[in-house]
Coordinates of C-alpha atoms in Angstrom, one line a residue:
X1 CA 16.5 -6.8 -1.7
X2 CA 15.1 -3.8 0.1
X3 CA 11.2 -4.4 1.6
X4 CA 8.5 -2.6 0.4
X5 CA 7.7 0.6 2.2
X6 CA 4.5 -0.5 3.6
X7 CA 3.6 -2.5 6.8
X8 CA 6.6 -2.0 8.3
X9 CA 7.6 -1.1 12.0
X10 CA 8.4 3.0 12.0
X11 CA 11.9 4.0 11.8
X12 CA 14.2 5.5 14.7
X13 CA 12.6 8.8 14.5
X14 CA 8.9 7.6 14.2
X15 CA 8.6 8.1 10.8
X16 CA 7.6 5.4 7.8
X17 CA 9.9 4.4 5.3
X18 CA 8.2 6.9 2.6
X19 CA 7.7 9.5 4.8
X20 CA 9.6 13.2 4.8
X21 CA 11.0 14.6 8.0
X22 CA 9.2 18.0 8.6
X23 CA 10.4 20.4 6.2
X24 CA 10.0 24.1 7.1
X25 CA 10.5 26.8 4.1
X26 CA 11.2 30.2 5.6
X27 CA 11.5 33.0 3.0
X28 CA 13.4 36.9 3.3
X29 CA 14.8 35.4 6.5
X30 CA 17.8 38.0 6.1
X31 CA 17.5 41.6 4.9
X32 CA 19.7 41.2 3.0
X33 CA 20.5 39.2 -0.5
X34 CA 17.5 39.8 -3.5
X35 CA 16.7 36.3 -1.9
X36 CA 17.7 34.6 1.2
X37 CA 15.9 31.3 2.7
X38 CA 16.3 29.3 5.5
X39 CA 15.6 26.0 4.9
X40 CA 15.0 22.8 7.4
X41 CA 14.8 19.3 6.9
X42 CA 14.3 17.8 10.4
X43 CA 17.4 19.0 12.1
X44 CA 19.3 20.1 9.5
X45 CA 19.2 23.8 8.5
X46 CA 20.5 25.4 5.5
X47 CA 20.4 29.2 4.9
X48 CA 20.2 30.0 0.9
X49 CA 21.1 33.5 0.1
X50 CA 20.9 34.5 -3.8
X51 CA 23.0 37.8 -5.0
X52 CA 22.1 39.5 -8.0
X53 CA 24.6 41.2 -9.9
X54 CA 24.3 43.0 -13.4
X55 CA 27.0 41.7 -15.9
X56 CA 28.8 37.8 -16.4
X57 CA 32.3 36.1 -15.7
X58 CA 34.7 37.1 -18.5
X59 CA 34.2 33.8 -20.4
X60 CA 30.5 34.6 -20.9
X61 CA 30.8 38.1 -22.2
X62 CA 29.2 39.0 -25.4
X63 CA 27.0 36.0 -25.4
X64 CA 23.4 37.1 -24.2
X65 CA 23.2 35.0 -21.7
X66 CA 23.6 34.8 -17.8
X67 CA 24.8 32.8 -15.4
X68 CA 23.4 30.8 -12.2
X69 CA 26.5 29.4 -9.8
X70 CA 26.3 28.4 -6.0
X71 CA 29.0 28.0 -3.3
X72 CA 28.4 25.6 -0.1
X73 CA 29.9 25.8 3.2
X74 CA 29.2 24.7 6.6
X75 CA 29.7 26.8 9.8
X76 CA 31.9 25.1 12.1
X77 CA 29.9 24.0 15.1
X78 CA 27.1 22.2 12.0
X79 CA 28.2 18.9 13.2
X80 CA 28.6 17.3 17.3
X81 CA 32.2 18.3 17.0
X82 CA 34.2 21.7 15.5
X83 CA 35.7 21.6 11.7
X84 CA 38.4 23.8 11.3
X85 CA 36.5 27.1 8.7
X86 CA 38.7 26.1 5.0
X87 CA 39.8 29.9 4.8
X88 CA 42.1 28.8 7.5
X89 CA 43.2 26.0 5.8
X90 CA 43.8 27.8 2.7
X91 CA 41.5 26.2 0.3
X92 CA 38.6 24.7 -0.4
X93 CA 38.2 20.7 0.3
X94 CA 36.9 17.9 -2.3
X95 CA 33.7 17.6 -0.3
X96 CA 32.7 21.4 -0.6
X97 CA 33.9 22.0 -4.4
X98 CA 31.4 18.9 -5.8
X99 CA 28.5 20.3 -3.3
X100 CA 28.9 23.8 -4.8
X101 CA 28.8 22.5 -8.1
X102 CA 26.1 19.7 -7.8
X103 CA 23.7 22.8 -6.5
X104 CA 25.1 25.2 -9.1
X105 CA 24.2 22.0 -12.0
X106 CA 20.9 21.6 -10.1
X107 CA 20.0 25.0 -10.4
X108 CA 20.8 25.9 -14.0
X109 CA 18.9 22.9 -15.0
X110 CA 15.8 24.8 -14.5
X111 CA 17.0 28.8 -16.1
X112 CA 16.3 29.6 -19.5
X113 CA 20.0 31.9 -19.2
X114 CA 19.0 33.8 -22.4
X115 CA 15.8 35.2 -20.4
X116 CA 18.0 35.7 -17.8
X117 CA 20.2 37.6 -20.0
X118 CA 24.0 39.2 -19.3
X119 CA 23.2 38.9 -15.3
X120 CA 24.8 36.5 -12.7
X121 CA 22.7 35.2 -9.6
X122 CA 25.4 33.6 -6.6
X123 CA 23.6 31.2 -4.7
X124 CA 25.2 31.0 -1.5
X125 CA 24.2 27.7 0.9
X126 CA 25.3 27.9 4.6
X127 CA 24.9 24.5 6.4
X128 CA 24.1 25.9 10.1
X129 CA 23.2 22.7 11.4
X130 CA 24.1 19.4 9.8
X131 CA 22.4 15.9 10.1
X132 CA 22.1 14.5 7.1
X133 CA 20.4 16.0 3.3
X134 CA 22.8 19.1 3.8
X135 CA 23.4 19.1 -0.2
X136 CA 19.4 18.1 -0.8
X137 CA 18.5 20.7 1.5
X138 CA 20.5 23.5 -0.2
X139 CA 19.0 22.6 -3.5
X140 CA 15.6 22.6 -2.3
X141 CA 16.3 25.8 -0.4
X142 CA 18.2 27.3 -3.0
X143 CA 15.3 27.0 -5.8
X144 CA 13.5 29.1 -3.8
X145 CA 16.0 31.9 -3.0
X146 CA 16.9 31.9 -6.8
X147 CA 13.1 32.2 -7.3
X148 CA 12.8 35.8 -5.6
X149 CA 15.9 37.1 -6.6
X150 CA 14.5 36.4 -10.5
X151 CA 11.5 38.5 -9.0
X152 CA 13.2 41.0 -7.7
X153 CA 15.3 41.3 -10.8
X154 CA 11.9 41.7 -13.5
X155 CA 10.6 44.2 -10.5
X156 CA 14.1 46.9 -10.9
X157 CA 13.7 46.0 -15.0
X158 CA 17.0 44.3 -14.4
X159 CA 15.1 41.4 -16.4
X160 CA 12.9 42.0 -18.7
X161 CA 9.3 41.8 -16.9
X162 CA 8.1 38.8 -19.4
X163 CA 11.2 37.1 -19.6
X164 CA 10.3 33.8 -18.2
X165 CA 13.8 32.6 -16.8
X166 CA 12.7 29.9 -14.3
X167 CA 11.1 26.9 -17.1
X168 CA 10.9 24.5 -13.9
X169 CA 11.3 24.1 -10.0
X170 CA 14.3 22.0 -8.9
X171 CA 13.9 19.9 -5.5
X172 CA 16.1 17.1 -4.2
X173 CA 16.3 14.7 -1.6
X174 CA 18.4 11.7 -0.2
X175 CA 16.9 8.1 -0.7
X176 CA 18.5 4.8 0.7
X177 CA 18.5 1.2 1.8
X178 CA 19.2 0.9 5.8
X179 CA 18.3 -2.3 7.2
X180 CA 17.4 -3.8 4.2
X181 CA 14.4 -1.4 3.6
X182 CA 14.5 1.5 1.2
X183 CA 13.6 5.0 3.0
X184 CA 13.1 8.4 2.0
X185 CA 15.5 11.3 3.6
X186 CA 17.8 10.0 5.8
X187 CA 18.9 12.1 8.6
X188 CA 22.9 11.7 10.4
X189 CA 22.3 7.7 12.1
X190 CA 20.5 6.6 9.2
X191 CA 23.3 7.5 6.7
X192 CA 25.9 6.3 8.6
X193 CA 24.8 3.2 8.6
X194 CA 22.9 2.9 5.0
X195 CA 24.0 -0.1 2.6
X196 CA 23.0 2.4 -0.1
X197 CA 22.9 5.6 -0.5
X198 CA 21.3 8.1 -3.0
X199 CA 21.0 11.8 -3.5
X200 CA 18.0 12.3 -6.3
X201 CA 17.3 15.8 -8.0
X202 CA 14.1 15.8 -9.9
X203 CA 12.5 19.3 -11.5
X204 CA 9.1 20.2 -10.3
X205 CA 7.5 18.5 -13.7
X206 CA 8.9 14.6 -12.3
X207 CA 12.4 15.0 -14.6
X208 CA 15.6 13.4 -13.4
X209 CA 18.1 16.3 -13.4
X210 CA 21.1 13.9 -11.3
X211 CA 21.2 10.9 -9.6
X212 CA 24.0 9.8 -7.0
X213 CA 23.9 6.4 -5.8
X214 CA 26.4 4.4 -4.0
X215 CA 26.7 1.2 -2.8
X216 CA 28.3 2.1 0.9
X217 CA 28.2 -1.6 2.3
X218 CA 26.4 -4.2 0.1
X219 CA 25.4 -4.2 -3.6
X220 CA 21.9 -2.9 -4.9
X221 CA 19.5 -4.6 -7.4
X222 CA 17.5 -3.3 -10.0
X223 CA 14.4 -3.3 -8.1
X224 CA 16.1 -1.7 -5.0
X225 CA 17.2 1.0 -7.4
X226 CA 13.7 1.5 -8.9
X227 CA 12.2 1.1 -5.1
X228 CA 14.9 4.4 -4.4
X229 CA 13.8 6.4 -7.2
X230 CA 9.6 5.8 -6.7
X231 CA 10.2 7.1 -3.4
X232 CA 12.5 10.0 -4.6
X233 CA 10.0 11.2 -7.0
X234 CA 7.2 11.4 -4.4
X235 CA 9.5 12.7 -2.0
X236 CA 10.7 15.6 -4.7
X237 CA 6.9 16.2 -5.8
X238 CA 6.3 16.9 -1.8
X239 CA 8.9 19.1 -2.1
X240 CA 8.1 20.6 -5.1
X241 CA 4.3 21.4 -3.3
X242 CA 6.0 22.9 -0.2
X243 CA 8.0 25.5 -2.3
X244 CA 5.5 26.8 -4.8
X245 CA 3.0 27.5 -1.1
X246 CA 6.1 29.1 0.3
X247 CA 6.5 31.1 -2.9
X248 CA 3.1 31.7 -3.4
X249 CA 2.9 33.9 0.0
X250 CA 3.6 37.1 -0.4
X251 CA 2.6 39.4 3.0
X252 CA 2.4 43.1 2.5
X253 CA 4.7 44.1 5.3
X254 CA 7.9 42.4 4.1
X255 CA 8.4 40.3 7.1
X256 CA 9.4 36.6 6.4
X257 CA 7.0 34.0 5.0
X258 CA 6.8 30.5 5.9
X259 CA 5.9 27.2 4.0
X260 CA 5.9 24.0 6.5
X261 CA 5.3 20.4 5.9
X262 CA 1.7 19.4 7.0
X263 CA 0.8 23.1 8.3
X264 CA 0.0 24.9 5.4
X265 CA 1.4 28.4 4.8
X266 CA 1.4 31.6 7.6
X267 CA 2.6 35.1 7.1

């Protein structure tokens, strides 16, 4: 069974078990996009772009409603050594496909897509620098960048100003057992070596939108699973904080804005 959390020597990286690495929230970080975000957890970085367009996919037509979809990739040089880009390869791997549509799943969970009405939003995540949380970070990132471009939308009168098309935020974040301790958002060495390992979405209101566990090297108990989830939830609810101060600053000139674990919010 994993140990509590508490009185416990600090991991690798001088955290606690139920502690976040520092997350940084960096908003409008391109020009272009109605949204674009760059997102860090510790040493991974993840730029979110969202693209608005007016109309919906064939299949949708005719029915009121929009649609919220995402693609993932990684550049690359994300990792220590250089991945072939999959356009060369000629299609997209297993990896990338459930990604794209774990963040797409993630996202929709929290968009009333009648409000939105007959408009698609692309959410595109672009792992710059991997080490470990890529897929947490893109959601968490993501949220965010599919927040402005819903602002941006109700601002042209693409949307109807008092639509309300977000119901919830949507955070995520990786949870394991390494060592025979459950911690909260394991960077690259940590994963690698995890007996369990757990990807946890959660809306900003404490919901369980997915859950991924798996059992990498030894068997989990109930009480390690629970243990996972208590610190997912607090982890999320950190997350949660850090995106609504991020969103909440809006400076006049346009530059970026910037939400960081622990620092508070600058323009």
């Amino acid at each position: 069974m994993g140990a509590p959390t508490s009185d416990l020597p600090l991991r690798a990286d001088g955290r606690r078990a139920d502690q976040l690495r520092p997350v940084t929230i960096t908003r409008r970080f391109l020009e272009a996009g109605e949204g674009s975000v760059l997102v860090e957890f510790g040493g991974t970085k993840v730029l979110c772009v969202a693209s608005f367009t007016e109309g919906v996919p064939r299949w949708r037509k005719g029915s009121g409603e929009g649609w919220v979809t995402a693609e993932y990739a990684m550049l690359p040089r994300a990792t220590s050594s250089r991945s072939d880009r999959e356009s060369v390869k000629g299609r997209v791997g297993g990896r990338t496909h459930e990604i794209s549509r774990l963040v797409g799943r993630s996202l929709r969970a929290v968009v009333d897509v009648a409000a939105l009405g007959e408009n698609t939003i692309v959410l595109d995540c672009d792992v710059l620098q991997a080490d470990g949380g890529t897929r947490t970070a893109a959601i968490t990132g993501a949220y965010v960048a599919l927040a402005d471009a819903v602002a941006w939308a109700q601002r042209k009168r693409l949307v109807k100003p008092g639509k309300q098309v977000l119901t919830d935020s949507v955070a995520a974040v990786s949870v394991g057992v390494v060592g025979g301790r459950t911690v909260l958002d394991l960077p690259y060495e940590e994963d690698v070596r995890a007996e369990t390992d757990m990807n946890v979405v959660v809306t900003g209101s404490g919901t369980f939108v997915e859950v991924q566990g798996t059992a990498e090297h030894a068997p989990f108990d109930r009480a390690e699973l629970d243990a996972m989830l208590d610190l997912a939830l607090a982890g999320t609810a950190e997350l949660a904080r850090l995106q609504a101060a991020a969103l909440a600053a809006e400076p006049s000139d346009g530059s970026a804005t910037r939400a960081a674990q622990g620092t508070g919010v600058t323009a």
